[in-house]
C-alpha positions as a printed NumPy array, in Angstrom:
array([[ 45.89 , -37.589,  31.518],
       [ 43.751, -33.831,  31.484],
       [ 43.841, -32.284,  34.53 ],
       [ 41.5  , -32.3  ,  36.792],
       [ 40.215, -35.868,  35.332],
       [ 41.076, -38.022,  38.54 ],
       [ 37.441, -38.531,  39.331],
       [ 36.934, -40.039,  36.107],
       [ 39.979, -41.831,  35.53 ],
       [ 39.291, -43.384,  38.938],
       [ 35.753, -44.59 ,  38.171],
       [ 37.158, -46.18 ,  34.915],
       [ 39.53 , -48.291,  36.579],
       [ 37.634, -49.369,  39.833],
       [ 34.506, -48.463,  39.168],
       [ 31.514, -47.173,  41.417],
       [ 30.577, -47.935,  45.024],
       [ 28.129, -50.694,  45.128],
       [ 25.257, -48.438,  46.225],
       [ 26.201, -45.524,  44.433],
       [ 22.822, -45.963,  42.478],
       [ 20.704, -45.896,  45.584],
       [ 22.441, -42.955,  47.141],
       [ 21.932, -40.994,  44.199],
       [ 18.012, -41.42 ,  44.024],
       [ 18.063, -41.325,  47.603],
       [ 20.001, -37.6  ,  47.124],
       [ 17.713, -36.565,  44.721],
       [ 14.577, -37.157,  46.619],
       [ 16.223, -34.602,  49.801],
       [ 16.731, -32.153,  47.203],
       [ 13.869, -30.511,  47.718],
       [ 13.931, -30.375,  51.106],
       [ 17.463, -28.797,  51.004],
       [ 16.617, -26.298,  48.007],
       [ 13.547, -24.963,  50.434],
       [ 15.982, -24.573,  53.16 ],
       [ 18.256, -22.764,  51.024],
       [ 15.673, -20.085,  50.127],
       [ 14.341, -19.546,  53.701],
       [ 17.818, -18.926,  54.978],
       [ 19.285, -16.665,  52.401],
       [ 19.334, -13.203,  52.758],
       [ 20.043,  -9.981,  50.507],
       [ 20.745, -10.054,  47.188],
       [ 21.78 , -13.672,  47.171],
       [ 18.128, -14.583,  48.115],
       [ 17.1  , -12.252,  45.261],
       [ 19.16 , -14.358,  42.555],
       [ 18.083, -17.394,  44.227],
       [ 14.466, -16.809,  44.035],
       [ 14.516, -15.647,  40.698],
       [ 16.001, -19.139,  39.554],
       [ 13.666, -20.479,  41.356],
       [ 10.382, -19.277,  40.087],
       [ 11.946, -19.185,  36.48 ],
       [ 12.391, -23.102,  36.861],
       [  8.649, -23.267,  38.424],
       [  7.574, -21.508,  35.37 ],
       [  9.477, -23.607,  32.568],
       [  7.928, -26.684,  34.874],
       [  4.459, -25.816,  34.06 ],
       [  5.068, -25.091,  30.909],
       [  5.986, -28.449,  29.815],
       [  3.117, -29.733,  32.062],
       [  0.654, -27.71 ,  30.212],
       [  1.933, -29.321,  27.237],
       [  1.864, -33.05 ,  27.809],
       [ -1.328, -32.265,  29.682],
       [ -4.286, -33.915,  27.233],
       [ -7.244, -31.046,  26.848],
       [ -9.447, -30.02 ,  24.613],
       [ -8.914, -26.081,  23.214],
       [-10.904, -23.932,  21.331],
       [ -9.515, -21.86 ,  18.366],
       [-11.133, -19.246,  16.54 ],
       [-10.771, -20.004,  12.392],
       [ -9.083, -17.446,  10.174],
       [-11.544, -17.593,   7.988],
       [-15.453, -17.596,   7.906],
       [-16.671, -20.141,   5.628],
       [-19.59 , -18.644,   3.662],
       [-23.084, -20.54 ,   4.343],
       [-25.6  , -21.592,   2.027],
       [-29.091, -20.278,   2.817],
       [-30.264, -17.16 ,   5.21 ],
       [-28.66 , -17.387,   9.038],
       [-30.692, -16.424,  12.061],
       [-30.203, -12.574,  13.179],
       [-28.768, -13.711,  16.476],
       [-25.923, -16.319,  14.849],
       [-24.666, -12.948,  12.649],
       [-22.173, -11.718,  14.694],
       [-21.194, -15.299,  16.393],
       [-17.926, -15.972,  15.548],
       [-16.985, -20.078,  14.311],
       [-14.912, -22.107,  16.649],
       [-12.812, -25.251,  15.678],
       [-11.578, -27.593,  18.119],
       [ -8.456, -29.652,  18.562],
       [ -6.483, -31.923,  20.743],
       [ -3.405, -30.514,  21.633],
       [ -2.009, -33.514,  21.365],
       [ -1.41 , -35.247,  18.007],
       [ -2.103, -38.889,  17.269],
       [  1.688, -39.564,  16.484],
       [  2.348, -38.045,  20.217],
       [  0.038, -40.039,  21.551],
       [  1.256, -42.856,  20.187],
       [  4.976, -42.144,  20.98 ],
       [  4.192, -41.917,  24.742],
       [  2.135, -45.35 ,  24.532],
       [  5.202, -47.12 ,  22.591],
       [  7.285, -45.407,  25.78 ],
       [  4.459, -47.048,  28.425],
       [  5.115, -49.953,  27.096],
       [  8.703, -50.061,  26.482],
       [  8.835, -51.728,  30.068],
       [  5.967, -54.012,  30.809],
       [  7.226, -56.977,  31.838],
       [  5.921, -60.802,  32.363],
       [  6.047, -60.59 ,  35.787],
       [  5.565, -56.754,  37.032],
       [  5.908, -57.785,  41.258],
       [  8.938, -59.564,  42.515],
       [  9.262, -60.672,  46.577],
       [ 12.184, -58.978,  47.633],
       [ 14.927, -60.911,  48.096],
       [ 16.933, -60.545,  52.125],
       [ 20.992, -60.447,  52.157],
       [ 21.051, -62.874,  54.411],
       [ 19.659, -65.405,  51.367],
       [ 22.075, -64.142,  49.164],
       [ 24.73 , -63.986,  51.106],
       [ 26.373, -66.462,  53.574],
       [ 28.968, -65.056,  55.731],
       [ 32.543, -66.49 ,  55.204],
       [ 35.087, -66.744,  58.011],
       [ 38.797, -65.909,  57.615],
       [ 41.609, -65.929,  59.119],
       [ 42.848, -67.963,  63.045],
       [ 43.424, -65.399,  65.641],
       [ 40.953, -62.814,  63.716],
       [ 38.409, -64.552,  61.875],
       [ 37.642, -61.575,  60.002],
       [ 33.614, -62.234,  58.731],
       [ 33.591, -59.474,  55.959],
       [ 34.086, -61.909,  53.351],
       [ 30.467, -63.235,  51.308],
       [ 29.79 , -65.71 ,  49.447],
       [ 26.783, -65.714,  46.734],
       [ 24.62 , -68.075,  46.822],
       [ 22.428, -67.234,  43.793],
       [ 23.328, -67.579,  40.064],
       [ 25.582, -65.126,  39.085],
       [ 26.572, -64.185,  35.459],
       [ 30.215, -62.437,  35.025],
       [ 31.437, -61.294,  31.229],
       [ 33.804, -62.664,  29.21 ],
       [ 37.251, -62.73 ,  30.643],
       [ 36.82 , -62.177,  34.295],
       [ 39.252, -63.261,  36.55 ],
       [ 38.905, -63.445,  39.691],
       [ 40.933, -60.798,  42.963],
       [ 43.388, -62.411,  45.335],
       [ 41.657, -63.581,  48.497],
       [ 43.116, -61.179,  50.449],
       [ 41.182, -58.347,  48.462],
       [ 38.237, -60.635,  47.415],
       [ 35.391, -59.309,  49.042],
       [ 32.493, -61.408,  47.351],
       [ 32.974, -64.887,  46.289],
       [ 31.05 , -65.83 ,  43.323],
       [ 31.271, -69.558,  42.619],
       [ 32.187, -70.957,  39.514],
       [ 29.211, -73.744,  39.943],
       [ 26.644, -71.026,  40.359],
       [ 27.883, -69.276,  37.599],
       [ 25.494, -69.376,  34.144],
       [ 26.004, -68.273,  30.642],
       [ 23.245, -69.411,  28.58 ],
       [ 19.42 , -69.205,  28.859],
       [ 16.329, -70.593,  27.759],
       [ 14.94 , -67.366,  26.043],
       [ 10.998, -67.903,  24.946],
       [  9.804, -65.75 ,  22.257],
       [  6.133, -64.85 ,  23.713],
       [  4.767, -64.254,  19.758],
       [  6.492, -67.536,  18.079],
       [  5.698, -69.418,  21.195],
       [  9.164, -70.519,  20.377],
       [ 12.487, -71.185,  23.271],
       [ 15.998, -70.594,  22.373],
       [ 18.934, -71.587,  24.138],
       [ 21.161, -68.043,  23.986],
       [ 24.09 , -66.374,  25.551],
       [ 23.652, -63.687,  28.326],
       [ 25.   , -60.548,  27.733],
       [ 24.96 , -58.942,  30.784],
       [ 22.777, -58.502,  33.862],
       [ 20.009, -54.843,  33.291],
       [ 18.614, -54.831,  36.378],
       [ 17.953, -56.849,  39.518],
       [ 14.547, -55.562,  41.109],
       [ 15.963, -56.7  ,  44.325],
       [ 19.089, -54.317,  44.99 ],
       [ 21.338, -52.061,  42.726],
       [ 24.537, -53.738,  44.466],
       [ 22.53 , -57.664,  43.017],
       [ 22.546, -55.325,  39.494],
       [ 26.083, -55.187,  39.688],
       [ 27.313, -57.753,  41.127],
       [ 25.323, -60.201,  38.113],
       [ 22.721, -62.022,  40.656],
       [ 20.418, -63.872,  38.293],
       [ 16.913, -64.333,  40.474],
       [ 13.07 , -64.523,  40.057],
       [ 12.233, -60.995,  37.673],
       [ 15.894, -60.066,  37.369],
       [ 16.112, -58.546,  33.351],
       [ 18.845, -59.42 ,  31.427],
       [ 20.27 , -59.001,  27.819],
       [ 20.734, -61.709,  25.623],
       [ 22.794, -61.587,  22.287],
       [ 19.57 , -62.659,  19.754],
       [ 21.808, -62.507,  16.455],
       [ 20.722, -66.076,  15.455],
       [ 17.2  , -65.239,  15.339],
       [ 17.118, -62.766,  12.428],
       [ 15.494, -60.335,  13.805],
       [ 16.076, -56.649,  12.522],
       [ 14.628, -52.918,  13.161],
       [ 12.677, -50.831,  10.922],
       [ 15.85 , -49.705,   8.715],
       [ 16.927, -53.576,   8.161],
       [ 19.743, -53.337,  10.962],
       [ 19.668, -56.883,  12.616],
       [ 19.502, -56.204,  16.503],
       [ 22.108, -58.147,  18.443],
       [ 21.039, -58.129,  21.744],
       [ 17.851, -57.85 ,  24.033],
       [ 15.695, -57.586,  27.406],
       [ 14.466, -60.687,  29.143],
       [ 13.018, -61.3  ,  32.302],
       [ 14.025, -64.435,  34.185],
       [ 10.732, -66.934,  35.308],
       [ 11.719, -68.831,  37.552],
       [ 14.533, -69.375,  40.284],
       [ 17.671, -70.324,  38.851],
       [ 18.786, -71.661,  41.998],
       [ 16.537, -74.436,  42.629],
       [ 15.958, -75.526,  38.553],
       [ 19.321, -75.509,  37.093],
       [ 18.8  , -73.072,  34.426],
       [ 17.556, -69.813,  33.36 ],
       [ 14.108, -69.808,  31.789],
       [ 13.   , -66.292,  31.004],
       [ 10.42 , -64.3  ,  28.369],
       [ 11.533, -62.398,  25.47 ],
       [ 10.607, -58.416,  25.999],
       [  9.424, -58.27 ,  22.609]])
């Protein structure tokens, strides 16, 4: 292992914290206040260097916003077209202007595709309380340790998953509530297929549920669609696609989902 790569090695071996995404998001949100506080406290040459750097960043941000803004701009046409017939005196010295949109149709189309990429059948989902998802398991005779949790909801674990020894296991995912397949409906074909689950992309209730593989209503899962014969524009076979769960799997005993086309 190269020197100073112990952090990357630790992440590969043991993974990240369950609340890593949430902490990162909060750190980004606090960044504005931290930078403002720093700018007010710095003095001398350090303050000059820091303010120059912030000034350049703001200019770059404004340029980016200006590029993305949809507005009409007037441009002077290079060549004056020869008009047929006589032109009035008050129009002789007027320059012709051509109006053109800053954004081309292709850019607009790409933006629409990007915006519609994450359109899901169920946009709003009721949040889940931890008391509903986790059941406290008291272990030990004398101490009655209460740090173990049993997951009450349907979960997905990958191939070759092995449980940790009971002494180190914090979250228990019961075998009876583990699912490997889902009933996925193709919205355009109006047909339902039983497809293997590849993984849990996002559980809207919590990043921790996503990492644990908890599947509830509104969860976006990745399914194997190789059997459907879907191909890309270049002719390659699509292996996995996302689908959103539309039912309560723990109540129904199966996972029903809609493919995100």
